[in-house]
mmCIF file of C-alpha atoms in Angstrom:
data_model
loop_
_atom_site.group_PDB
_atom_site.id
_atom_site.type_symbol
_atom_site.label_atom_id
_atom_site.label_comp_id
_atom_site.label_asym_id
_atom_site.label_seq_id
_atom_site.Cartn_x
_atom_site.Cartn_y
_atom_site.Cartn_z
ATOM 1 C CA MET T 24 0.061 -0.134 0.041
ATOM 2 C CA GLU T 25 2.643 2.344 0.753
ATOM 3 C CA HIS T 26 4.316 1.826 -2.540
ATOM 4 C CA ALA T 27 1.329 2.561 -4.124
ATOM 5 C CA LEU T 28 0.663 5.806 -1.932
ATOM 6 C CA MET T 29 4.322 6.994 -2.887
ATOM 7 C CA ALA T 30 3.736 6.043 -6.596
ATOM 8 C CA LEU T 31 0.725 8.291 -6.441
ATOM 9 C CA GLU T 32 2.285 11.140 -4.995
ATOM 10 C CA ARG T 33 5.409 11.112 -7.703
ATOM 11 C CA HIS T 34 3.411 10.674 -10.336
ATOM 12 C CA ILE T 35 1.464 13.727 -9.787
ATOM 13 C CA THR T 36 4.340 15.747 -8.649
ATOM 14 C CA ARG T 37 6.166 14.749 -11.749
ATOM 15 C CA ARG T 38 3.048 15.779 -13.646
ATOM 16 C CA TRP T 39 2.962 18.966 -12.036
ATOM 17 C CA ARG T 40 6.722 19.600 -13.144
ATOM 18 C CA GLU T 41 6.353 18.587 -16.702
ATOM 19 C CA LEU T 42 3.787 21.490 -17.272
ATOM 20 C CA PRO T 43 5.344 24.594 -19.256
ATOM 21 C CA GLN T 44 4.793 27.644 -17.079
ATOM 22 C CA ASP T 45 2.638 29.290 -19.578
ATOM 23 C CA ALA T 46 0.465 26.378 -19.994
ATOM 24 C CA GLY T 47 -0.413 25.294 -16.649
ATOM 25 C CA MET T 48 1.074 25.226 -13.342
ATOM 26 C CA ALA T 49 2.344 28.569 -12.347
ATOM 27 C CA LEU T 50 3.138 27.624 -8.721
ATOM 28 C CA SER T 51 5.276 24.941 -7.275
ATOM 29 C CA TYR T 52 3.752 22.100 -5.692
ATOM 30 C CA GLY T 53 4.814 23.799 -2.024
ATOM 31 C CA GLU T 54 3.553 27.055 -3.220
ATOM 32 C CA TYR T 55 0.267 25.588 -4.314
ATOM 33 C CA ASP T 56 0.048 23.669 -0.752
ATOM 34 C CA TYR T 57 0.836 26.904 1.362
ATOM 35 C CA LEU T 58 -1.844 28.929 -1.133
ATOM 36 C CA GLN T 59 -4.250 26.038 -0.657
ATOM 37 C CA THR T 60 -3.933 25.969 3.004
ATOM 38 C CA LEU T 61 -4.528 29.647 3.226
ATOM 39 C CA ALA T 62 -7.715 29.248 1.246
ATOM 40 C CA GLU T 63 -8.883 26.850 3.576
ATOM 41 C CA LEU T 64 -8.025 28.805 6.905
ATOM 42 C CA GLY T 65 -8.741 32.225 5.609
ATOM 43 C CA SER T 66 -6.897 35.124 7.807
ATOM 44 C CA VAL T 67 -4.288 33.598 9.862
ATOM 45 C CA ARG T 68 -0.960 34.450 11.890
ATOM 46 C CA LEU T 69 2.375 32.852 10.570
ATOM 47 C CA SER T 70 2.541 30.792 13.414
ATOM 48 C CA ASP T 71 -0.607 29.315 12.857
ATOM 49 C CA LEU T 72 0.447 28.963 9.415
ATOM 50 C CA ALA T 73 3.845 27.052 10.163
ATOM 51 C CA LEU T 74 1.560 25.005 12.739
ATOM 52 C CA GLU T 75 -0.867 23.949 10.353
ATOM 53 C CA MET T 76 1.703 23.342 7.219
ATOM 54 C CA ARG T 77 3.846 21.091 10.266
ATOM 55 C CA VAL T 78 6.909 23.306 9.461
ATOM 56 C CA SER T 79 9.339 25.725 11.355
ATOM 57 C CA LYS T 80 8.028 29.308 11.650
ATOM 58 C CA PRO T 81 11.522 30.200 9.837
ATOM 59 C CA THR T 82 10.372 27.903 6.943
ATOM 60 C CA ALA T 83 6.974 29.306 6.733
ATOM 61 C CA SER T 84 8.218 32.814 6.807
ATOM 62 C CA SER T 85 10.579 32.293 3.579
ATOM 63 C CA MET T 86 7.548 30.874 1.882
ATOM 64 C CA VAL T 87 5.333 33.685 2.534
ATOM 65 C CA LYS T 88 7.958 36.430 1.727
ATOM 66 C CA ARG T 89 8.146 34.306 -1.799
ATOM 67 C CA LEU T 90 4.604 34.448 -2.271
ATOM 68 C CA GLN T 91 4.212 37.814 -0.905
ATOM 69 C CA ALA T 92 6.978 39.073 -3.795
ATOM 70 C CA LYS T 93 4.679 37.055 -6.160
ATOM 71 C CA GLY T 94 2.087 39.378 -5.219
ATOM 72 C CA LEU T 95 -0.161 36.035 -4.206
ATOM 73 C CA LEU T 96 -0.635 36.853 -0.476
ATOM 74 C CA GLN T 97 -1.362 40.023 1.667
ATOM 75 C CA ARG T 98 -0.465 40.933 5.084
ATOM 76 C CA ASN T 99 -2.947 42.996 7.159
ATOM 77 C CA ALA T 100 -2.823 44.300 10.740
ATOM 78 C CA CYS T 101 -4.239 41.941 13.192
ATOM 79 C CA PRO T 102 -7.013 43.568 14.937
ATOM 80 C CA GLU T 103 -6.684 42.000 18.408
ATOM 81 C CA ASP T 104 -3.043 42.398 18.196
ATOM 82 C CA GLY T 105 -1.035 45.612 16.645
ATOM 83 C CA ARG T 106 2.435 43.659 16.700
ATOM 84 C CA ALA T 107 1.237 40.702 14.752
ATOM 85 C CA SER T 108 -0.115 40.729 11.158
ATOM 86 C CA LEU T 109 -2.491 38.105 9.359
ATOM 87 C CA LEU T 110 -1.707 36.391 6.151
ATOM 88 C CA SER T 111 -4.230 35.947 3.374
ATOM 89 C CA LEU T 112 -4.435 35.362 -0.384
ATOM 90 C CA SER T 113 -4.706 37.996 -2.804
ATOM 91 C CA GLU T 114 -6.812 38.590 -5.531
ATOM 92 C CA SER T 115 -3.987 37.546 -7.801
ATOM 93 C CA GLY T 116 -3.427 34.487 -5.408
ATOM 94 C CA ARG T 117 -7.004 33.145 -5.658
ATOM 95 C CA THR T 118 -7.094 33.646 -9.166
ATOM 96 C CA LEU T 119 -3.930 31.431 -9.889
ATOM 97 C CA LEU T 120 -5.114 29.092 -7.233
ATOM 98 C CA ASN T 121 -8.342 28.741 -9.156
ATOM 99 C CA ARG T 122 -6.618 28.048 -12.327
ATOM 100 C CA ASP T 123 -4.136 25.864 -11.077
ATOM 101 C CA GLY T 124 -6.561 23.816 -9.260
ATOM 102 C CA GLU T 125 -8.096 23.210 -12.560
ATOM 103 C CA THR T 126 -5.093 21.797 -13.794
ATOM 104 C CA TYR T 127 -4.680 19.396 -10.807
ATOM 105 C CA ALA T 128 -8.308 18.312 -11.427
ATOM 106 C CA ARG T 129 -7.401 17.104 -14.807
ATOM 107 C CA PHE T 130 -4.227 15.208 -13.247
ATOM 108 C CA VAL T 131 -7.253 13.391 -11.113
ATOM 109 C CA GLY T 132 -9.118 13.091 -13.985
ATOM 110 C CA GLU T 133 -6.472 11.113 -15.877
ATOM 111 C CA LEU T 134 -5.781 9.146 -12.918
ATOM 112 C CA LEU T 135 -9.631 8.177 -12.510
ATOM 113 C CA ALA T 136 -10.100 7.682 -16.358
ATOM 114 C CA GLY T 137 -9.757 3.742 -15.935
ATOM 115 C CA LEU T 138 -12.237 3.289 -13.003
ATOM 116 C CA THR T 139 -15.872 3.076 -12.813
ATOM 117 C CA GLU T 140 -18.153 5.267 -11.010
ATOM 118 C CA PRO T 141 -18.546 2.844 -7.823
ATOM 119 C CA GLU T 142 -14.938 2.549 -7.772
ATOM 120 C CA HIS T 143 -14.539 6.409 -7.758
ATOM 121 C CA GLN T 144 -16.993 6.536 -4.601
ATOM 122 C CA GLN T 145 -15.087 3.629 -2.733
ATOM 123 C CA LEU T 146 -11.939 5.386 -3.413
ATOM 124 C CA ALA T 147 -13.040 8.357 -2.210
ATOM 125 C CA THR T 148 -14.375 7.019 0.706
ATOM 126 C CA LEU T 149 -11.448 5.014 1.708
ATOM 127 C CA LEU T 150 -9.190 8.178 1.325
ATOM 128 C CA GLN T 151 -11.364 10.428 3.188
ATOM 129 C CA ARG T 152 -11.437 7.755 6.082
ATOM 130 C CA MET T 153 -7.532 7.280 5.964
ATOM 131 C CA VAL T 154 -7.225 11.351 5.906
ATOM 132 C CA GLN T 155 -9.719 11.688 8.771
ATOM 133 C CA GLN T 156 -7.941 9.034 10.776
ATOM 134 C CA SER T 157 -4.729 10.266 10.266
ATOM 135 C CA GLN T 158 -5.925 13.774 11.283
ATOM 136 C CA SER T 159 -7.564 12.566 14.418
ATOM 137 C CA GLY T 160 -4.268 10.614 15.606
ATOM 138 C CA GLN T 161 -2.190 13.847 14.920
ATOM 139 C CA ARG T 162 -4.386 16.423 17.518
#
């Protein structure tokens, strides 16, 4: 099982890298992961983003600087703490995330093309259960 999951992850990552920048993915897989996490969380402090991403604060800070330099996220003053700032997607970040999400959906469609609809449902159910169990074990 672990070989199959690793092969799937490597396949998606390779497909991601194969696309020319102007024909699809404008983001690295890591950048996409950060932006997707920000989209799910909304406005969040850097320390909370690092915690959610399961990386160190300096690692998250480095990626945030890179994404901010690309204009994909913004910092706003935290209303509860004037020393802190909240990170959120910029409009450009949302647009790019949506576009790259469509490309990711095509990858998934290619992977599922050989499966029947009942197999799609069974796979979705099993994967959701695996993620839920993993998340409950980490909290």
